[in-house]
Coordinates of C-alpha atoms (C1' of nucleotides) in Angstrom, one line a residue:
Chain A
M1 CA -0.1 -0.1 -0.1
T2 CA 1.6 3.6 -0.8
E3 CA 1.2 6.2 1.6
N4 CA -1.9 7.8 -0.6
D5 CA -3.5 4.6 0.2
E6 CA -2.8 4.2 3.9
I7 CA -3.9 7.8 4.5
A8 CA -6.9 7.5 2.3
A9 CA -8.0 4.0 4.3
M10 CA -7.5 6.0 7.2
L11 CA -9.9 8.4 6.3
E12 CA -12.6 6.0 5.2
E13 CA -12.4 4.6 8.5
F14 CA -13.0 7.6 9.7
A15 CA -16.2 8.1 7.3
D16 CA -17.3 4.5 8.3
R17 CA -17.5 5.1 12.2
L18 CA -19.1 8.7 12.1
E19 CA -21.7 7.3 9.9
A20 CA -22.0 4.4 12.6
K21 CA -22.5 6.9 14.8
G22 CA -25.2 8.5 13.1
V23 CA -23.6 11.5 12.2
D24 CA -24.4 13.2 9.4
Y25 CA -22.8 15.3 6.7
K26 CA -18.9 14.7 8.1
P27 CA -18.7 11.0 6.6
R28 CA -19.5 12.1 3.0
A29 CA -16.6 14.9 3.3
Y30 CA -14.0 12.4 4.8
R31 CA -15.1 10.3 1.8
D32 CA -14.4 12.8 -0.6
A33 CA -11.4 13.6 0.7
A34 CA -10.2 10.0 0.7
E35 CA -10.8 9.4 -2.8
S36 CA -9.3 12.8 -3.7
V37 CA -5.9 11.8 -1.3
R38 CA -5.8 8.2 -3.4
E39 CA -5.6 10.2 -6.6
A40 CA -3.2 13.0 -5.8
S41 CA 0.5 12.6 -6.0
S42 CA 2.5 11.3 -3.2
D43 CA 4.2 15.2 -3.2
A44 CA 0.7 16.5 -2.4
L45 CA 0.9 15.1 0.7
D46 CA 3.4 17.4 2.2
E47 CA 0.6 20.0 1.9
P48 CA -2.6 18.3 2.1
T49 CA -4.9 21.7 1.9
A50 CA -3.9 22.0 -1.6
I51 CA -5.6 18.5 -2.0
P52 CA -9.4 19.0 -3.1
D53 CA -11.9 17.9 -0.8
V54 CA -9.2 18.4 2.2
G55 CA -9.6 21.4 4.3
D56 CA -7.9 22.4 7.7
A57 CA -9.6 19.7 9.8
I58 CA -8.5 16.4 7.8
A59 CA -5.3 18.4 6.8
S60 CA -4.5 18.3 10.4
K61 CA -5.2 14.6 10.5
I62 CA -3.3 13.8 7.6
E63 CA -0.3 15.5 9.6
E64 CA -0.8 14.0 12.6
F65 CA -0.8 10.6 10.6
R66 CA 2.3 11.0 8.9
E67 CA 4.0 12.3 12.2
K68 CA 2.5 9.8 14.5
G69 CA 1.0 7.0 12.5
R70 CA -2.2 7.4 14.5
V71 CA -4.9 9.8 14.9
E72 CA -5.9 10.5 18.2
E73 CA -9.5 11.1 17.4
L74 CA -9.5 7.9 15.4
E75 CA -8.7 6.1 18.5
E76 CA -11.3 7.6 20.4
L77 CA -13.9 6.6 18.0
R78 CA -12.2 3.0 18.0
D79 CA -12.5 2.8 21.9
E80 CA -16.4 4.0 21.3
M81 CA -17.3 1.8 19.3
P82 CA -14.4 -1.4 19.4
V83 CA -15.9 -3.2 16.2
D84 CA -14.2 -4.0 13.0
I85 CA -15.9 -2.1 10.9
E86 CA -13.8 -2.8 7.8
A87 CA -14.5 -6.4 7.8
L88 CA -18.4 -6.2 8.9
T89 CA -19.2 -3.9 6.1
R90 CA -17.7 -6.1 3.6
V91 CA -20.8 -8.3 4.5
E92 CA -23.1 -7.5 1.4
G93 CA -26.2 -5.3 2.9
V94 CA -24.4 -4.4 6.2
G95 CA -23.1 -1.0 6.1
P96 CA -21.7 1.3 8.6
K97 CA -25.3 1.9 10.3
T98 CA -26.2 -1.8 10.4
V99 CA -22.9 -2.0 12.4
G100 CA -23.6 0.4 14.5
K101 CA -27.0 -0.5 15.4
L102 CA -25.8 -4.3 16.1
Y103 CA -23.2 -3.2 18.2
E104 CA -25.6 -1.1 20.3
A105 CA -28.4 -3.5 20.5
L106 CA -26.0 -7.6 20.5
G107 CA -22.6 -5.9 20.7
V108 CA -21.4 -7.6 17.8
T109 CA -18.0 -6.5 16.8
D110 CA -16.6 -8.7 14.3
L111 CA -17.4 -11.3 11.6
D112 CA -17.2 -14.4 14.1
E113 CA -19.5 -12.6 16.2
L114 CA -21.7 -11.6 13.2
E115 CA -22.4 -15.1 12.2
D116 CA -23.0 -16.1 16.0
A117 CA -25.7 -13.7 16.1
A118 CA -27.5 -14.6 13.0
Q119 CA -27.1 -18.5 13.7
H120 CA -28.8 -17.9 16.9
G121 CA -31.3 -15.7 15.7
R122 CA -30.8 -12.7 17.9
I123 CA -30.5 -10.3 14.9
Q124 CA -34.4 -10.8 13.8
N125 CA -35.0 -9.3 17.0
V126 CA -33.4 -6.1 16.8
S127 CA -35.8 -3.8 15.7
G128 CA -35.4 -3.1 12.1
F129 CA -34.1 -6.5 11.3
G130 CA -36.0 -9.3 10.2
E131 CA -35.9 -12.7 9.5
K132 CA -34.7 -12.1 6.0
T133 CA -31.9 -9.6 6.5
E134 CA -30.8 -12.4 9.1
Q135 CA -30.6 -14.7 6.4
N136 CA -28.9 -12.7 4.0
I137 CA -26.4 -11.4 6.7
L138 CA -25.5 -15.4 7.3
E139 CA -25.2 -16.0 3.8
G140 CA -23.3 -13.1 3.3
V141 CA -20.6 -13.9 6.2
E142 CA -18.7 -16.4 4.7
F143 CA -18.4 -14.4 1.5
A144 CA -16.7 -11.6 3.2
R145 CA -14.4 -13.5 4.8
Q146 CA -12.8 -14.9 1.6
S147 CA -13.5 -11.2 -0.5
A148 CA -11.1 -9.2 1.3
E149 CA -8.9 -8.8 -2.2
R150 CA -10.1 -7.0 -5.5
T151 CA -10.0 -9.6 -8.3
L152 CA -6.8 -9.2 -10.6
L153 CA -7.6 -7.9 -14.1
G154 CA -6.2 -11.1 -15.6
K155 CA -8.9 -13.1 -13.6
S156 CA -11.6 -11.0 -13.9
L157 CA -11.7 -9.7 -17.9
P158 CA -11.8 -13.3 -19.1
K159 CA -14.6 -13.8 -16.6
A160 CA -16.4 -10.8 -17.7
R161 CA -15.5 -11.9 -21.8
H162 CA -17.4 -15.4 -20.7
L163 CA -20.3 -13.9 -19.3
V164 CA -21.0 -11.7 -21.6
S165 CA -20.9 -14.3 -24.5
R166 CA -23.0 -16.3 -22.5
V167 CA -26.0 -13.6 -21.5
E168 CA -25.3 -13.1 -25.2
E169 CA -26.5 -16.3 -26.4
L170 CA -29.8 -15.3 -24.5
G171 CA -32.8 -15.2 -27.1
S172 CA -34.0 -12.3 -25.5
V173 CA -30.6 -10.2 -25.6
K174 CA -29.6 -7.6 -28.3
R175 CA -26.4 -6.6 -27.0
A176 CA -24.2 -6.7 -23.8
V177 CA -21.1 -5.2 -22.9
A178 CA -18.9 -5.4 -19.9
A179 CA -18.7 -2.1 -17.7
G180 CA -17.3 -0.7 -14.9
S181 CA -13.5 -0.9 -13.6
V182 CA -13.1 -4.0 -16.1
R183 CA -13.7 -1.8 -19.0
R184 CA -11.6 0.9 -17.5
R185 CA -8.8 -2.3 -17.5
K186 CA -8.1 -1.2 -13.7
E187 CA -5.5 -3.3 -12.4
T188 CA -7.8 -4.8 -10.1
T189 CA -11.8 -5.2 -9.8
G190 CA -14.2 -5.1 -7.3
D191 CA -17.8 -6.4 -9.2
I192 CA -18.2 -7.2 -12.9
D193 CA -20.6 -4.7 -14.5
I194 CA -22.8 -5.9 -17.9
V195 CA -24.8 -3.5 -19.5
V196 CA -27.8 -5.8 -21.5
V197 CA -30.1 -4.6 -24.3
S198 CA -32.9 -6.8 -24.1
D199 CA -36.3 -7.1 -25.7
D200 CA -37.6 -8.7 -22.7
R201 CA -35.9 -7.7 -19.7
E202 CA -37.5 -10.0 -17.4
A203 CA -37.1 -12.7 -19.4
T204 CA -33.6 -12.2 -19.6
A205 CA -33.6 -12.0 -15.5
D206 CA -35.0 -15.0 -15.1
A207 CA -32.7 -16.8 -17.4
V208 CA -29.5 -15.6 -16.2
T209 CA -30.6 -16.3 -12.4
D210 CA -31.7 -20.1 -13.6
W211 CA -28.0 -20.1 -14.0
D212 CA -26.1 -22.1 -11.3
A213 CA -25.4 -18.7 -9.2
E214 CA -26.6 -17.2 -6.1
V215 CA -29.2 -14.4 -6.8
I216 CA -28.6 -11.3 -4.7
Q217 CA -31.5 -9.6 -6.3
K218 CA -33.7 -9.1 -9.0
G219 CA -35.5 -6.2 -10.2
E220 CA -36.7 -4.7 -13.4
R221 CA -33.6 -2.7 -14.3
K222 CA -30.9 -4.6 -12.3
T223 CA -30.0 -7.8 -11.6
S224 CA -27.4 -8.8 -9.4
F225 CA -25.9 -12.8 -8.7
R226 CA -22.9 -14.3 -7.2
K227 CA -21.4 -16.6 -9.8
D228 CA -17.4 -18.5 -8.6
D229 CA -16.8 -15.9 -6.2
E230 CA -17.3 -13.1 -8.5
D231 CA -19.9 -11.0 -7.7
V232 CA -22.3 -9.7 -10.8
D233 CA -24.3 -7.0 -11.7
L234 CA -26.5 -6.9 -14.8
H235 CA -28.0 -3.5 -15.8
L236 CA -30.8 -4.3 -18.3
V237 CA -31.9 -1.3 -20.2
K238 CA -33.9 -0.5 -23.7
E239 CA -31.8 0.3 -26.8
D240 CA -32.1 3.7 -26.9
E241 CA -30.4 4.1 -23.3
F242 CA -27.6 1.8 -24.2
G243 CA -25.0 4.2 -24.5
S244 CA -25.8 6.6 -22.0
A245 CA -26.1 3.2 -19.3
L246 CA -23.0 2.2 -20.7
Q247 CA -21.1 5.7 -19.9
Y248 CA -22.7 5.6 -16.5
F249 CA -21.9 2.1 -15.5
T250 CA -18.5 2.3 -16.9
G251 CA -17.5 5.2 -14.5
S252 CA -15.4 5.8 -12.5
K253 CA -17.6 7.4 -10.0
Q254 CA -15.2 10.8 -10.1
H255 CA -15.4 10.6 -13.8
N256 CA -19.4 10.5 -13.8
V257 CA -19.3 13.8 -11.5
A258 CA -16.9 15.3 -13.9
T259 CA -19.0 14.7 -17.1
R260 CA -22.1 15.4 -14.9
N261 CA -20.9 18.8 -14.2
V262 CA -19.8 19.4 -18.0
A263 CA -23.8 18.5 -18.5
I264 CA -24.8 21.4 -16.5
D265 CA -22.6 24.0 -17.5
R266 CA -24.4 23.9 -20.9
G267 CA -27.4 23.7 -19.6
L268 CA -28.0 19.7 -19.8
K269 CA -29.1 16.9 -17.8
L270 CA -27.1 13.6 -18.0
N271 CA -27.9 10.4 -16.4
E272 CA -28.0 6.9 -17.3
Y273 CA -31.1 7.0 -19.4
G274 CA -30.0 9.9 -21.9
V275 CA -29.1 13.4 -22.1
W276 CA -31.7 16.1 -21.7
D277 CA -31.8 19.8 -22.5
D278 CA -32.7 20.9 -19.5
E279 CA -34.9 24.2 -20.5
T280 CA -37.2 22.2 -23.3
D281 CA -36.6 18.8 -21.6
E282 CA -36.1 17.3 -25.1
R283 CA -33.9 14.3 -25.2
V284 CA -30.9 14.8 -27.3
A285 CA -28.7 11.7 -26.8
G286 CA -28.6 8.3 -25.0
E287 CA -28.3 5.7 -27.8
T288 CA -24.4 5.3 -28.7
E289 CA -21.2 6.4 -26.2
E290 CA -20.0 8.6 -28.9
E291 CA -23.4 10.4 -29.3
V292 CA -23.2 11.2 -25.8
H293 CA -19.8 12.8 -25.9
E294 CA -20.6 14.8 -28.5
A295 CA -23.6 16.2 -26.7
L296 CA -21.3 17.2 -24.0
G297 CA -18.7 19.0 -26.4
M298 CA -16.3 16.3 -25.5
E299 CA -14.3 14.3 -27.6
Y300 CA -15.0 10.5 -27.4
V301 CA -12.9 9.6 -24.0
P302 CA -11.5 5.9 -24.2
P303 CA -12.5 3.6 -21.0
E304 CA -9.1 3.3 -19.7
L305 CA -8.5 7.3 -19.0
R306 CA -12.0 7.9 -17.4
E307 CA -10.4 8.1 -14.0
N308 CA -11.0 12.0 -13.5
R309 CA -7.2 12.7 -14.1
G310 CA -7.9 15.6 -16.2
E311 CA -9.4 13.6 -19.1
V312 CA -12.6 15.6 -19.0
E313 CA -11.1 19.4 -19.3
T314 CA -8.7 17.5 -22.3
A315 CA -11.5 16.0 -24.0
R316 CA -13.5 19.0 -24.0
D317 CA -10.4 20.9 -25.5
G318 CA -10.5 18.2 -28.3
E319 CA -6.8 17.5 -27.5
L320 CA -7.3 13.6 -26.0
P321 CA -3.9 11.9 -27.3
E322 CA -4.1 8.8 -29.5
L323 CA -3.7 6.1 -27.4
V324 CA -1.4 3.0 -28.1
E325 CA -3.6 0.0 -29.2
E326 CA -2.5 -3.7 -29.3
E327 CA -2.0 -3.9 -32.6
D328 CA 0.7 -1.1 -32.2
V329 CA 3.1 -3.4 -30.1
R330 CA 5.6 -4.6 -32.8
G331 CA 7.5 -6.9 -30.7
E332 CA 8.8 -8.6 -27.5
L333 CA 11.6 -7.1 -25.6
H334 CA 11.6 -9.6 -22.4
S335 CA 11.2 -13.5 -22.2
H336 CA 12.5 -16.5 -21.4
T337 CA 12.9 -20.3 -22.2
D338 CA 13.8 -23.3 -20.8
R339 CA 17.3 -22.8 -20.6
T340 CA 16.2 -21.1 -17.1
D341 CA 12.8 -21.1 -16.2
G342 CA 10.7 -20.9 -18.8
G343 CA 8.3 -23.4 -19.7
A344 CA 9.5 -23.5 -23.8
T345 CA 12.4 -24.0 -25.9
L346 CA 14.0 -21.0 -27.4
E347 CA 12.5 -22.6 -30.9
E348 CA 9.2 -22.6 -29.6
M349 CA 9.3 -19.2 -27.7
V350 CA 10.4 -17.8 -31.5
A351 CA 7.8 -19.6 -33.5
G352 CA 5.4 -18.3 -31.1
A353 CA 6.6 -14.7 -31.7
E354 CA 6.5 -15.4 -35.6
E355 CA 2.9 -16.6 -34.8
R356 CA 2.0 -13.2 -33.3
G357 CA 3.6 -11.5 -36.4
F358 CA 6.1 -9.7 -34.0
D359 CA 8.7 -7.8 -35.9
Y360 CA 11.4 -8.6 -33.3
L361 CA 11.8 -11.1 -29.6
A362 CA 14.4 -10.3 -27.3
V363 CA 15.6 -13.5 -25.6
T364 CA 16.2 -12.3 -22.5
D365 CA 16.9 -15.2 -19.8
H366 CA 18.0 -15.0 -16.3
T367 CA 21.7 -14.9 -15.1
E368 CA 23.8 -16.4 -12.8
A369 CA 22.7 -15.0 -9.3
L370 CA 19.3 -16.2 -9.9
G371 CA 19.8 -19.7 -8.7
V372 CA 16.4 -20.6 -7.9
A373 CA 15.4 -19.8 -11.6
G374 CA 18.5 -21.8 -13.1
G375 CA 19.9 -19.0 -13.8
L376 CA 22.8 -19.1 -16.7
T377 CA 26.7 -18.7 -16.5
D378 CA 28.6 -16.2 -18.4
E379 CA 29.3 -19.0 -20.4
E380 CA 26.0 -20.4 -20.9
L381 CA 24.7 -17.0 -21.6
R382 CA 27.3 -16.7 -24.5
A383 CA 26.1 -20.1 -25.7
L384 CA 22.4 -18.7 -25.6
A385 CA 23.0 -15.8 -27.7
D386 CA 24.7 -17.5 -30.0
D387 CA 22.0 -19.4 -31.0
V388 CA 19.7 -16.4 -31.0
R389 CA 22.2 -15.3 -33.3
A390 CA 22.0 -18.7 -35.6
L391 CA 18.3 -18.7 -35.3
N392 CA 18.0 -15.4 -36.7
E393 CA 19.1 -16.4 -40.0
D394 CA 16.4 -18.5 -40.6
V395 CA 13.4 -17.0 -38.9
D396 CA 11.0 -14.5 -40.3
V397 CA 11.2 -12.4 -37.1
R398 CA 14.5 -10.2 -35.7
L399 CA 15.8 -11.7 -33.0
F400 CA 17.9 -9.7 -30.4
A401 CA 20.2 -11.8 -27.8
G402 CA 19.6 -10.4 -24.5
A403 CA 19.7 -11.2 -20.5
E404 CA 17.5 -10.3 -17.3
A405 CA 20.6 -9.4 -15.2
N406 CA 19.9 -9.2 -11.3
I407 CA 20.5 -6.0 -9.9
L408 CA 22.6 -7.0 -6.5
K409 CA 22.2 -5.4 -3.2
D410 CA 25.1 -3.1 -4.0
G411 CA 23.5 -2.0 -7.2
S412 CA 26.0 -3.9 -9.5
L413 CA 24.8 -6.5 -11.8
D414 CA 25.8 -10.3 -11.5
V415 CA 27.5 -10.7 -14.8
S416 CA 30.5 -8.6 -16.3
D417 CA 30.3 -5.5 -18.4
D418 CA 32.2 -7.7 -21.0
V419 CA 29.8 -10.0 -21.3
L420 CA 26.8 -8.0 -21.4
A421 CA 28.6 -5.5 -23.9
E422 CA 28.2 -8.5 -26.3
L423 CA 24.5 -8.5 -26.1
D424 CA 22.0 -6.7 -27.6
V425 CA 19.4 -5.9 -25.1
V426 CA 20.3 -5.9 -21.2
V427 CA 16.9 -6.1 -19.1
A428 CA 18.0 -5.4 -15.5
S429 CA 15.6 -6.4 -12.5
I430 CA 15.8 -7.3 -8.7
H431 CA 15.0 -10.5 -7.8
S432 CA 16.0 -10.8 -4.3
G433 CA 17.1 -8.6 -1.0
M434 CA 13.8 -7.2 -1.4
R435 CA 13.5 -6.1 2.5
M436 CA 14.7 -2.6 1.7
E437 CA 14.3 1.0 2.9
E438 CA 13.3 3.3 0.5
D439 CA 16.6 5.1 0.4
E440 CA 18.2 1.9 -0.2
A441 CA 16.1 0.5 -3.3
T442 CA 16.4 4.0 -4.8
E443 CA 20.1 3.9 -5.1
R444 CA 20.1 0.2 -6.1
L445 CA 17.7 1.2 -9.1
V446 CA 19.6 4.1 -9.8
S447 CA 23.0 2.4 -10.1
A448 CA 21.9 0.2 -12.7
V449 CA 20.2 2.6 -14.4
R450 CA 23.7 4.5 -14.7
N451 CA 25.5 1.3 -16.0
D452 CA 26.0 1.8 -19.5
E453 CA 25.1 -2.0 -20.6
V454 CA 21.5 -1.5 -19.6
D455 CA 18.8 -0.7 -21.7
I456 CA 15.4 -1.6 -19.4
L457 CA 14.8 -1.5 -16.0
G458 CA 12.5 -4.4 -15.4
H459 CA 9.5 -4.7 -12.7
P460 CA 11.0 -1.3 -11.3
S461 CA 9.1 -1.6 -7.8
G462 CA 8.8 -5.6 -7.9
R463 CA 5.4 -5.5 -6.5
L464 CA 3.2 -8.9 -6.9
I465 CA -0.5 -7.4 -6.5
N466 CA -2.4 -8.8 -3.8
S467 CA 0.8 -10.9 -3.0
R468 CA 3.6 -9.2 -2.5
E469 CA 3.9 -5.5 -1.6
G470 CA 7.2 -4.3 -3.4
Y471 CA 9.8 -2.1 -1.8
P472 CA 9.6 1.5 -1.8
Y473 CA 11.6 3.7 -3.9
D474 CA 11.7 7.3 -5.0
F475 CA 10.5 7.0 -8.6
D476 CA 11.0 10.6 -9.4
A477 CA 14.8 9.8 -8.5
V478 CA 14.8 6.7 -10.9
L479 CA 12.9 8.8 -13.7
D480 CA 15.2 11.3 -13.9
A481 CA 18.1 8.8 -13.7
A482 CA 17.1 7.0 -16.7
A483 CA 16.1 10.2 -18.6
S484 CA 19.4 11.1 -18.9
E485 CA 21.1 7.6 -19.2
E486 CA 18.3 6.7 -21.7
V487 CA 17.0 3.9 -20.1
A488 CA 13.4 2.4 -20.8
L489 CA 11.4 1.8 -18.0
E490 CA 9.6 -1.5 -18.3
L491 CA 5.7 -1.9 -17.9
N492 CA 5.6 -5.5 -17.2
S493 CA 2.7 -6.9 -18.5
N494 CA 1.9 -9.8 -16.3
P495 CA -1.4 -9.5 -14.3
H496 CA 0.3 -9.9 -11.1
R497 CA 2.7 -7.3 -11.6
L498 CA 1.7 -4.2 -14.0
D499 CA 4.7 -2.6 -13.0
I500 CA 5.1 0.2 -13.6
H501 CA 2.2 1.2 -12.6
D502 CA -0.4 3.6 -14.6
T503 CA 0.1 7.0 -13.3
Q504 CA 3.9 6.0 -13.5
V505 CA 3.3 5.5 -17.3
W506 CA 2.2 9.2 -17.4
R507 CA 5.5 10.4 -15.6
C508 CA 7.6 8.7 -18.6
V509 CA 5.2 10.6 -20.9
E510 CA 6.0 13.8 -19.5
A511 CA 9.6 13.2 -19.1
R512 CA 10.3 11.6 -22.4
V513 CA 11.1 7.7 -21.3
P514 CA 10.0 5.4 -23.4
V515 CA 8.4 2.5 -21.8
A516 CA 8.7 -1.2 -22.6
V517 CA 5.7 -2.7 -22.4
N518 CA 7.3 -6.6 -21.8
T519 CA 5.2 -9.5 -21.2
D520 CA 8.2 -11.4 -19.3
A521 CA 6.8 -14.3 -21.2
H522 CA 7.9 -17.6 -19.6
T523 CA 5.6 -19.5 -22.5
P524 CA 4.4 -18.7 -25.7
S525 CA 0.9 -17.8 -24.6
E526 CA 1.9 -15.5 -22.2
Y527 CA 2.6 -13.1 -25.0
D528 CA -1.0 -12.6 -24.7
Y529 CA -0.2 -10.8 -21.3
V530 CA 0.4 -7.7 -24.0
E531 CA -3.2 -7.1 -23.5
Y532 CA -2.7 -5.8 -20.0
G533 CA 0.8 -4.0 -20.4
V534 CA -1.1 -2.1 -22.9
A535 CA -4.2 -1.4 -21.3
T536 CA -2.1 -0.1 -18.4
A537 CA -0.3 2.3 -20.9
R538 CA -3.4 3.3 -22.2
R539 CA -4.4 4.2 -18.8
G540 CA -1.4 6.3 -18.1
W541 CA -1.8 8.2 -21.4
A542 CA 0.8 6.6 -23.9
T543 CA 0.6 6.7 -27.2
A544 CA 2.6 4.3 -29.9
D545 CA 5.4 6.5 -29.8
D546 CA 5.8 6.6 -25.9
V547 CA 5.9 2.5 -26.4
L548 CA 9.5 1.5 -26.9
N549 CA 8.4 -1.9 -28.7
A550 CA 6.0 -0.2 -30.6
W551 CA 8.8 1.2 -32.6
T552 CA 10.0 -0.3 -36.0
V553 CA 13.1 -2.6 -36.0
E554 CA 15.4 0.2 -37.3
E555 CA 14.2 2.8 -35.0
L556 CA 14.7 0.2 -32.2
E557 CA 18.4 -1.0 -33.1
D558 CA 19.2 2.9 -33.5
W559 CA 18.2 3.3 -30.0
L560 CA 19.8 0.7 -29.0
G561 CA 23.1 1.1 -30.8
Chain B
dG1 C1' -15.9 19.0 6.9
dC2 C1' -16.1 21.2 2.5
dC3 C1' -16.9 24.4 -0.9
dG4 C1' -18.2 28.8 -3.2
dT5 C1' -18.1 33.6 -11.4
dT6 C1' -25.8 32.6 -7.8
dT7 C1' -22.4 31.4 -1.6
dT8 C1' -18.2 32.8 3.9
dC9 C1' -23.6 29.9 5.5
dG10 C1' -26.3 26.8 3.8
dG11 C1' -26.2 23.3 1.1
dC12 C1' -24.3 18.5 0.1
dC13 C1' -25.9 12.8 -6.4
dC14 C1' -29.3 10.2 -7.2
dG15 C1' -31.9 6.3 -8.5
dA16 C1' -32.4 1.2 -7.8
dC17 C1' -33.4 -2.2 -4.7
dT18 C1' -34.7 -4.5 -0.3
dG19 C1' -36.9 -5.6 3.8
dT20 C1' -39.2 -3.7 7.2
dT21 C1' -41.6 -1.0 6.7
dT22 C1' -47.5 1.6 6.8
dT23 C1' -44.1 5.7 3.9
dC24 C1' -38.8 4.9 4.8
dA25 C1' -33.9 3.6 6.1
dG26 C1' -29.9 1.4 4.3
dT27 C1' -27.2 0.4 1.1
dC28 C1' -25.2 -0.4 -3.3
dG29 C1' -22.6 1.5 -7.0

DNA sequence: GCCGTTTTCGGCCCGACTGTTTTCAGTCG
């Protein structure tokens, strides 16, 4: 978790606890502030009042938190109501108010006690609760225990596609599109939203809830169910509402607020059903997203940009960049074979690259220090390079001999410069000694970038989403070094990594540091990861020019040379 | 608690859905 995330979580807890107490308005203020902090740069924390939605009161809490690691007033709220509010509110249908009521009435403080109270029928006796609610809570507890984590895009996107195709097969359905954070290609997703155009919404809802799924709610416009540990919302709309509904349910929430304000500015009203002229009440758009954007006087905003990071203003000015697309990617600059920890031979990896129509492929197996991956000795590395160059004569894809060298504790690499100098492409990455303070990690990365033989800095943060945080480092310092040394930063496309992050891509674009959208493929099928990397690059406003491996062979050779 | 080109005080997004209600509160997105 970044410091921004930690502070945002602290503010959200404030909001929940105030709401549980029945306080009005303040919770919204804390929630707005939390969201703004999450979106702000890490530098912004030094002057919190400059962050939108953060005033003097919340700013002083942020300062207290950064200084002491705790906030006195939050501690008091915790003492007052000692409940695990974060866990309890994960239960479907249980929000802060319910937590407050159940604590007052039954003394429930965590998931175990909630489950126990439900099992013994105590909840239905509390005023405002009934048998049904108690049953729903009981069913929701187990899921809440497991679902602390958001789902990787690498899992939710294929699942969403599968569900969409199943929905599309229903006779009553004309169209179905996945919306929400899946469509925005956020690195992790909460639930899966699908917008469905149907002639017969009731029949569609019935058909879907007949699947092997646990139905959460079923209405005329919205049907929710849980399938294979994933929450799915179907938004059932009429054909002429499709565009506005898709726009609305794609979000993000903050982007929607911003677009709604554009509508207000122009004397229009925007909601999920369409766009209306305020004065005449005439409906002016709604059937397609393009039409909705046009009515608002905006360029079409690609879903990946819809995070309220300036895209609304830029779209009004007609100055959105032409984002990189998967077809723009011409090659792969980070791949492995079975000579180290890959699952396929050199020949198979090359054949896979040819099949994908890549113009070039760099074979970059691990080097010696990475024992667990069978890292290559200098000799083996030279032998691989010879084989790569020999194979290059016979294939339709330009092969580069390379290595993924390890950045050691002192910032040096585990391969001598002489050997690296013989290679075409050198990726340098940290694979060990990851428990570091920020200064140490930054120094290690910067000295690797300063090494003349290094072309690309691999997965800079070392994080694995949901399982390893990665070391903290000063991204600006690394970026500065990369800019002056003409080194590219990798955007590792493995859905577990997505490292660098989308907001860092944006910084690279600004600093004119090329981004290498690499898959780090260990088998030919992993070249498919490029989709996730490209999506993340798009979320960082990157064009094809900003992506190193979208360049032609000649441009790339020029840069490497 | 935050915000402001109608504002330094008086507002805070809003619609769908559910369950417990006799008209609404809470949750969710």
